[in-house]
Amino acid sequence: MMQFIILIIFILSAGAAADLPINGGFEEGEGDAALHWQAKLWKGPQGSFGRTDKKAKTGRYAFFLECTEASKEKGNVQLRHDVMYLAEKVSAIVISGWYIGGKAQNTAVKIRFYRKDGEKSSELGQASAGLVPAEKWTMFSKELAIPAAAVQNDKIYFQPEILIYTPDFLYIDDLKIEIKGKFLESIGEKNAGGKTTKGKESAGGPVKIMGRQLSAEEKKWYSRQKPAFDLICKNGIVYKNSRPVFLLGSAAAGTGQHNGGSSLWWPRVWKHDFVERYPHANKYIQSDFNTADRSLTVSFNDNAWDLSQVREMYRMNTFVWFDNGTSKNIIALQKYREQIPIINEFHREEGQKGHYPFDHAHPLGAELYKKSWEYLYQYYNDEEHPFLGMEYFNELRYTCFSDITVKAFQKYMLAKYRSLDKINGIFRTSFLSASDIKPVEKWKEFGKSYHLKNFVIEQIKIYPEFRYEWLEFLRVHFKEHFAPL
């Protein structure tokens, strides 16, 4: 049976009537970060977290924690309070609050007790009590006795922490602490400086992806002439009127890329057929996110020109693949990281992003990809589609360096070679931990793409076998996650 453990470690402050812990209702903060609470993934679990307004017992916010894959190193998804509390002559502590807690059978609220010698803290023991699964908001109230080692100290410290170890989720709100003893002071409240630690919350239900149809004005710029020839694809070769067609470059849906074919179609299609007739066209796919209903609207607003471009290249006996430019949708969503913090998992450093749309191994990435093409086709629903080669050519050309893909690579390598020592021995690498197993593009940070490319070439010469293994992983990973789309 899957299980998660919730730890609440508390360290207390001065005035018996004080509301403890500070910001126990998570109302103060910014975006998905709650003031005086810090969340993170510790020692390798996969999961997400964040302050959320989707569910709250009272007020506007609660806090959400989720573990999607347990750590092999006994790690956890954790939420820590950054204010410590001090009390004296404590006989017990009562913890209460409201929660919704997954399907787990074994849950616990735990308090850790400390003493401080100057800046040094020493743990004095723990006290815990169980919680039960709850499908709706459920109140808990637990009186926890002080461990023997802590009883010997007149003054003791407490600090809250919530942990999830195994796949499950937790919403929690309105945490309260009652001290059976004398509350003295809070430590760290003034030093926090109002800072918050921004975590990651799961998408919290699907992001709604919508499309905008072309306006009547935009539709006027369609080229309605259909190619006066038959196109077929046989054994990977495109034939026009039974003759093979020359494969060249990429036709772009959004940004006007001219990969390889500019000398053929630039003057005729771009300058005369499009620019002079429609000079104010936006050259980017428009993606707008509505925070109220969590909907992303994708607008392919200059595809009238792209349709003309693709057909013109066909007429000139040139076959192209069609580049939808779907990375623009992720770029749009990155503006809303507070509302959709899961977008951080798609982040790539400058100079490493290439044009890989997004990670198909992630449900949101896969949905964005499918919906983008679905709405693109809707623009041409009264047309025959002369797009025999599609975005997947770009998927093979570009490499994804999202955290999702890199973690999948680490898992693949350890499953295949069993140990870090064996990996280092076979590939002559010097990885110190599993988290160091990355493609060479991630070994060093660069601000310029050409610096990165030079570095990659050098490393491939030194570690060719490791490069081949990365390419083999991409082949397997790509097939597994992209083929179903």
PDB file of C-alpha atoms in Angstrom, residues 258-267:
ATOM      1  CA  HIS A 258      13.552  30.339 -44.653  1.00  0.00           C
ATOM      2  CA  ASN A 259      15.656  27.217 -44.149  1.00  0.00           C
ATOM      3  CA  GLY A 260      17.346  26.464 -47.431  1.00  0.00           C
ATOM      4  CA  GLY A 261      14.641  27.567 -49.818  1.00  0.00           C
ATOM      5  CA  SER A 262      14.898  31.343 -49.780  1.00  0.00           C
ATOM      6  CA  SER A 263      16.415  31.697 -53.245  1.00  0.00           C
ATOM      7  CA  LEU A 264      13.483  29.810 -54.718  1.00  0.00           C
ATOM      8  CA  TRP A 265      10.463  31.341 -53.084  1.00  0.00           C
ATOM      9  CA  TRP A 266      11.550  34.521 -51.325  1.00  0.00           C
ATOM     10  CA  PRO A 267      10.904  37.035 -54.151  1.00  0.00           C
TER      11      PRO A 267
END
